[in-house]
Amino acid sequence: MGEAKRHIGWLDVLTGDTVLRTYPLVQGSLRIGRGPDNDLVLPEETVSGHHAVIECADGPRVADLGSRNGTWVNGVRVESTRPLQNGDKVGIGSAILLRVRFENAELSQPAAWLWDVGSGRCHALPAAGGLLGELLADPQIQQAGPFKLVLHADGALLHGPEALTPIRFGEPFQVAGRDLELVDRFRALASTVTSASEVGWQLLVDLNGATGPEAKVLGPGARLRGTIRAGNRVTLLHMLAEGLNANPDGPPDERGWCEDSTIMQGVWGRRWAEKAPSSLQVLVHRVRRDLAELGLAGDVIQKRAGWTRIRPGTVQAPLPKEG
């Protein structure tokens, strides 16, 4: 028998503040939608067949699966994926409201993120803020400090040795020569790399790497950020890279779009017709998360009904030359 999945918390279905029913959240994925093959079936007109997925594998988050009426967290629409905290309310379409309750408070996501522009990495900030030197592991900032960020609704106050400096979400600032940006947790997986092509991000995909399929993410200065080796994820990135390079001079709105059915055939071969449409949505969500963890957050991978692409202008995606 397989190992039992660890219990994470609960998902309440609400009407106003009244709980209609409660579902357990366990480690893994919970698919939500109107279709009968979902884990949580919501037979409402404003709910899409495969509407959203809540991931509880390594940091709870919700992803919209290209739904018609949207997925919302505390009234803010989810564009791709968003971390979840204890007590967050998740809107599914316009009729369903869910509340997440986590058994372990440590599972909740940081209150904000600190974007280090030079290294291309995001660092978690707890609700109480933190010392920059420790967060960035930077001896130079530690020697110049102490510098501490204290969060509030619109950003933070930077406590320095001689002054208090207000910092707003999304506005760059410098500390001891480091270029930084404070990112609200609701925007942490939104477009934090808006000029990736200018700073030299690259995605190198090879289906025949030395140790098998691999996709390498290179940041500014061609520094390796990490490697994705899961076969299906690499195949997806390979097909999207081919699509991006198929029409390099085309209009940005038209470039790179790959038909979902073609992608599914490439990823799952002859078994693709047996797969539910949500299988590709979940795969895209996982690849977005992989890229975000390596520092390339945002809408690098875009979805629209029946089509998927790497957004032009975010990364260079050169394919290996034929041998």
Coordinates of C-alpha atoms in Angstrom, one line a residue:
M1 CA 0.0 0.0 0.0
G2 CA 1.1 3.6 -0.7
E3 CA 2.2 5.9 2.0
A4 CA -0.6 8.0 3.5
K5 CA -0.5 11.6 2.5
R6 CA 0.2 14.1 5.3
H7 CA -2.7 16.2 6.5
I8 CA -2.2 19.9 5.9
G9 CA -5.4 21.6 7.0
W10 CA -9.0 22.2 5.9
L11 CA -10.9 23.9 3.1
D12 CA -14.2 25.5 4.1
V13 CA -17.0 26.2 1.6
L14 CA -18.6 29.5 2.8
T15 CA -21.8 31.5 2.4
G16 CA -21.1 34.7 4.1
D17 CA -19.3 33.7 7.3
T18 CA -21.3 30.4 7.6
V19 CA -19.4 27.2 6.8
L20 CA -21.6 25.0 4.5
R21 CA -19.1 22.1 4.4
T22 CA -15.4 21.3 5.0
Y23 CA -12.9 19.3 3.0
P24 CA -9.5 18.0 4.2
L25 CA -6.3 19.4 2.6
V26 CA -3.6 16.8 2.3
Q27 CA -0.1 17.0 0.9
G28 CA -0.3 17.1 -2.9
S29 CA -2.7 18.7 -5.4
L30 CA -6.4 19.4 -5.0
R31 CA -8.2 20.0 -8.3
I32 CA -11.3 22.2 -8.2
G33 CA -13.9 22.6 -10.9
R34 CA -17.4 21.7 -12.3
G35 CA -16.2 18.5 -14.0
P36 CA -16.8 15.1 -12.2
D37 CA -13.1 14.2 -12.5
N38 CA -12.1 17.0 -10.0
D39 CA -11.1 16.3 -6.4
L40 CA -13.5 19.0 -5.3
V41 CA -16.6 19.2 -7.6
L42 CA -18.5 22.5 -7.5
P43 CA -21.6 22.2 -9.8
E44 CA -22.1 26.0 -10.3
E45 CA -22.5 27.8 -13.6
T46 CA -19.7 30.3 -13.0
V47 CA -17.2 27.5 -12.2
S48 CA -15.2 26.1 -15.2
G49 CA -14.9 22.4 -15.9
H50 CA -11.3 22.5 -14.6
H51 CA -11.1 25.8 -12.7
A52 CA -8.2 25.8 -10.3
V53 CA -5.7 23.7 -8.3
I54 CA -4.4 24.1 -4.8
E55 CA -0.9 22.7 -4.3
C56 CA 0.2 21.7 -0.8
A57 CA 3.4 19.8 -1.8
D58 CA 6.0 22.4 -0.8
G59 CA 4.4 25.7 0.1
P60 CA 0.6 26.1 -0.2
R61 CA -0.5 28.0 -3.3
V62 CA -3.4 28.2 -5.7
A63 CA -3.2 28.3 -9.5
D64 CA -5.9 29.3 -11.9
L65 CA -6.4 26.8 -14.8
G66 CA -7.4 29.3 -17.4
S67 CA -10.9 29.6 -16.0
R68 CA -13.6 31.8 -17.6
N69 CA -14.7 33.7 -14.5
G70 CA -11.4 33.7 -12.6
T71 CA -9.9 32.6 -9.3
W72 CA -9.5 35.2 -6.5
V73 CA -7.6 35.4 -3.3
N74 CA -9.0 38.0 -0.8
G75 CA -10.6 39.8 -3.7
V76 CA -7.5 40.0 -5.9
R77 CA -7.6 38.0 -9.1
V78 CA -5.0 35.3 -9.6
E79 CA -3.2 35.7 -12.9
S80 CA -1.2 32.5 -12.8
T81 CA -0.4 31.3 -9.3
R82 CA -0.4 32.8 -5.8
P83 CA 0.8 31.7 -2.4
L84 CA -1.7 31.0 0.3
Q85 CA -1.7 32.0 4.0
N86 CA -3.8 30.7 6.9
G87 CA -7.3 32.2 6.7
D88 CA -7.1 33.4 3.0
K89 CA -10.4 33.4 1.2
V90 CA -10.3 31.9 -2.3
G91 CA -13.1 32.9 -4.8
I92 CA -13.9 30.3 -7.5
G93 CA -15.8 32.2 -10.2
S94 CA -18.5 34.6 -8.9
A95 CA -20.5 32.2 -6.7
I96 CA -18.1 30.1 -4.6
L97 CA -16.0 31.3 -1.7
L98 CA -13.5 28.9 0.0
R99 CA -11.4 29.5 3.2
V100 CA -8.1 27.8 3.8
R101 CA -7.1 26.8 7.3
F102 CA -3.6 25.3 7.8
E103 CA -2.9 22.9 10.6
N104 CA 0.7 24.2 10.9
A105 CA 1.3 27.9 10.9
E106 CA 4.8 27.4 9.4
L107 CA 3.2 26.4 6.1
S108 CA 1.9 29.9 5.5
Q109 CA 3.8 32.0 3.0
P110 CA 6.0 35.0 3.8
A111 CA 4.3 38.4 4.1
A112 CA 6.5 39.8 1.3
W113 CA 9.5 39.1 -0.8
L114 CA 12.8 41.0 -1.2
W115 CA 13.9 40.9 -4.8
D116 CA 17.7 41.1 -5.2
V117 CA 18.0 42.6 -8.7
G118 CA 21.7 41.8 -9.1
S119 CA 21.5 38.1 -8.3
G120 CA 17.9 37.7 -9.6
R121 CA 16.7 35.9 -6.5
C122 CA 13.7 36.5 -4.1
H123 CA 14.2 36.3 -0.4
A124 CA 11.2 35.6 2.0
L125 CA 10.2 38.3 4.4
P126 CA 8.2 37.4 7.5
A127 CA 5.4 39.7 8.8
A128 CA 7.8 41.2 11.3
G129 CA 10.3 42.1 8.6
G130 CA 14.0 41.3 9.0
L131 CA 17.6 42.4 9.0
L132 CA 18.8 42.8 5.4
G133 CA 22.4 41.6 6.1
E134 CA 21.0 38.3 7.4
L135 CA 18.4 37.9 4.7
L136 CA 20.9 38.5 1.9
A137 CA 23.8 36.9 3.7
D138 CA 25.8 40.0 2.7
P139 CA 28.8 40.9 5.0
Q140 CA 29.0 44.4 3.3
I141 CA 25.4 45.3 4.4
Q142 CA 26.0 43.9 7.8
Q143 CA 29.1 46.1 8.3
A144 CA 27.3 49.2 7.0
G145 CA 24.2 48.5 9.0
P146 CA 22.2 47.4 10.8
F147 CA 19.5 47.8 8.2
K148 CA 16.0 46.4 9.0
L149 CA 12.8 46.3 7.0
V150 CA 9.6 46.7 8.9
L151 CA 6.5 45.9 6.8
H152 CA 3.3 47.8 6.6
A153 CA 0.2 47.9 4.3
D154 CA 1.8 49.9 1.4
G155 CA 5.4 48.7 1.7
A156 CA 8.0 49.0 4.5
L157 CA 10.1 51.3 6.6
L158 CA 13.9 50.8 6.2
H159 CA 15.6 51.4 9.5
G160 CA 19.2 52.4 8.9
P161 CA 22.0 53.6 11.1
E162 CA 21.0 57.3 10.6
A163 CA 17.5 57.5 9.1
L164 CA 14.2 55.9 8.4
T165 CA 13.4 55.5 4.7
P166 CA 9.9 54.6 3.4
I167 CA 10.0 51.8 0.8
R168 CA 7.0 51.2 -1.5
F169 CA 6.2 47.9 -3.1
G170 CA 7.6 47.7 -6.7
E171 CA 9.9 50.7 -6.3
P172 CA 13.7 49.9 -6.6
F173 CA 16.0 51.0 -3.8
Q174 CA 19.7 50.6 -2.8
V175 CA 21.4 49.5 0.3
A176 CA 25.2 49.4 0.5
G177 CA 25.4 49.3 -3.3
R178 CA 22.9 46.5 -3.7
D179 CA 19.9 47.1 -6.0
L180 CA 16.7 45.8 -4.3
E181 CA 13.0 45.8 -4.7
L182 CA 10.2 45.0 -2.2
V183 CA 7.6 42.6 -3.7
D184 CA 4.1 42.2 -2.1
R185 CA 3.4 38.5 -1.6
F186 CA 0.4 38.7 -4.0
R187 CA 2.8 39.9 -6.7
A188 CA 5.6 37.5 -5.8
L189 CA 4.8 35.2 -8.7
A190 CA 3.6 38.1 -11.0
S191 CA 6.1 39.8 -13.3
T192 CA 9.1 40.4 -11.1
V193 CA 11.4 40.1 -14.1
T194 CA 10.0 42.6 -16.5
S195 CA 13.2 43.2 -18.5
A196 CA 14.6 39.7 -18.6
S197 CA 15.9 40.0 -22.2
E198 CA 17.9 43.2 -21.2
V199 CA 19.6 41.5 -18.3
G200 CA 20.3 38.4 -20.2
W201 CA 18.1 35.6 -18.9
Q202 CA 18.4 32.4 -21.0
L203 CA 16.6 29.1 -21.1
L204 CA 18.7 26.3 -22.5
V205 CA 16.7 23.1 -23.2
D206 CA 18.2 19.8 -24.3
L207 CA 16.2 16.6 -24.7
N208 CA 19.5 14.6 -25.0
G209 CA 21.6 16.0 -22.3
A210 CA 24.5 14.1 -20.8
T211 CA 22.3 12.8 -17.9
G212 CA 19.0 12.9 -19.8
P213 CA 16.6 15.6 -20.6
E214 CA 17.5 18.9 -19.0
A215 CA 16.5 22.6 -19.0
K216 CA 19.0 25.0 -17.7
V217 CA 18.0 28.5 -16.4
L218 CA 20.8 31.1 -16.8
G219 CA 20.5 34.5 -15.2
P220 CA 22.4 37.8 -15.7
G221 CA 26.0 37.2 -16.6
A222 CA 25.2 33.7 -17.9
R223 CA 25.3 32.4 -14.4
L224 CA 23.5 29.0 -13.9
R225 CA 20.5 29.4 -11.6
G226 CA 19.5 25.8 -11.7
T227 CA 18.5 22.8 -13.9
I228 CA 15.1 21.2 -14.4
R229 CA 15.4 17.5 -15.2
A230 CA 11.8 16.1 -14.9
G231 CA 11.2 14.6 -18.4
N232 CA 7.6 15.9 -18.9
R233 CA 8.6 19.4 -17.8
V234 CA 11.7 19.5 -20.0
T235 CA 9.6 18.3 -23.0
L236 CA 7.1 21.1 -22.4
L237 CA 9.8 23.7 -22.2
H238 CA 11.4 22.3 -25.4
M239 CA 8.2 22.6 -27.4
L240 CA 7.5 26.1 -26.1
A241 CA 11.1 27.1 -27.0
E242 CA 10.6 25.7 -30.5
G243 CA 7.3 27.7 -30.8
L244 CA 9.0 30.9 -29.7
N245 CA 11.8 30.5 -32.2
A246 CA 9.5 29.5 -35.1
N247 CA 8.6 33.0 -36.1
P248 CA 11.2 35.4 -34.6
D249 CA 10.1 38.4 -36.6
G250 CA 6.4 38.0 -36.0
P251 CA 4.2 40.5 -34.0
P252 CA 4.7 39.9 -30.2
D253 CA 1.0 39.2 -29.7
E254 CA 1.1 36.3 -32.2
R255 CA 4.6 34.8 -31.6
G256 CA 5.2 31.6 -29.8
W257 CA 1.7 30.2 -29.3
C258 CA 1.6 26.4 -29.3
E259 CA -1.7 24.5 -29.6
D260 CA -2.3 22.5 -26.4
S261 CA -3.3 19.3 -28.2
T262 CA 0.1 19.3 -30.0
I263 CA 1.9 19.9 -26.7
M264 CA 0.1 17.1 -25.0
Q265 CA 1.0 14.7 -27.9
G266 CA 4.6 15.7 -27.5
V267 CA 4.6 15.2 -23.8
W268 CA 2.5 12.1 -23.4
G269 CA 2.9 10.5 -26.9
R270 CA 0.1 8.1 -27.9
R271 CA -1.4 8.2 -24.4
W272 CA -2.2 11.9 -24.7
A273 CA -5.8 11.4 -25.7
E274 CA -6.4 9.6 -22.4
K275 CA -5.3 12.6 -20.4
A276 CA -7.8 15.2 -19.0
P277 CA -7.2 18.8 -20.2
S278 CA -6.3 19.7 -16.7
S279 CA -3.2 17.5 -16.9
L280 CA -1.5 20.1 -19.1
Q281 CA -2.7 22.9 -16.9
V282 CA -1.2 21.2 -13.8
L283 CA 2.1 20.6 -15.7
V284 CA 2.3 24.3 -16.8
H285 CA 1.6 25.3 -13.2
R286 CA 4.5 23.1 -11.9
V287 CA 6.9 24.4 -14.5
R288 CA 6.0 28.0 -13.6
R289 CA 6.7 27.2 -10.0
D290 CA 10.1 25.5 -10.9
L291 CA 11.1 28.7 -12.9
A292 CA 10.0 30.9 -10.1
E293 CA 12.1 29.0 -7.5
L294 CA 15.1 29.5 -9.8
G295 CA 14.5 33.3 -9.9
L296 CA 12.7 33.6 -13.2
A297 CA 9.2 34.5 -11.8
G298 CA 6.3 36.0 -13.6
D299 CA 4.2 35.2 -16.7
V300 CA 7.2 33.7 -18.5
I301 CA 4.7 30.9 -19.6
Q302 CA 1.4 32.3 -20.7
K303 CA -2.0 30.6 -21.3
R304 CA -5.0 31.3 -23.3
A305 CA -7.9 29.0 -24.3
G306 CA -6.3 26.0 -26.0
W307 CA -2.8 27.6 -26.4
T308 CA 0.4 28.0 -24.4
R309 CA 3.6 29.9 -25.0
I310 CA 6.8 31.4 -23.6
R311 CA 6.1 35.2 -23.5
P312 CA 8.3 36.9 -26.1
G313 CA 10.9 39.3 -24.6
T314 CA 11.2 37.5 -21.3
V315 CA 14.0 35.0 -22.0
Q316 CA 16.2 33.9 -24.9
A317 CA 15.4 30.2 -25.6
P318 CA 18.1 29.0 -28.0
L319 CA 17.8 25.3 -28.9
P320 CA 20.9 23.0 -29.2
K321 CA 22.3 22.7 -32.7
E322 CA 21.8 19.4 -34.5
G323 CA 24.8 17.1 -34.1

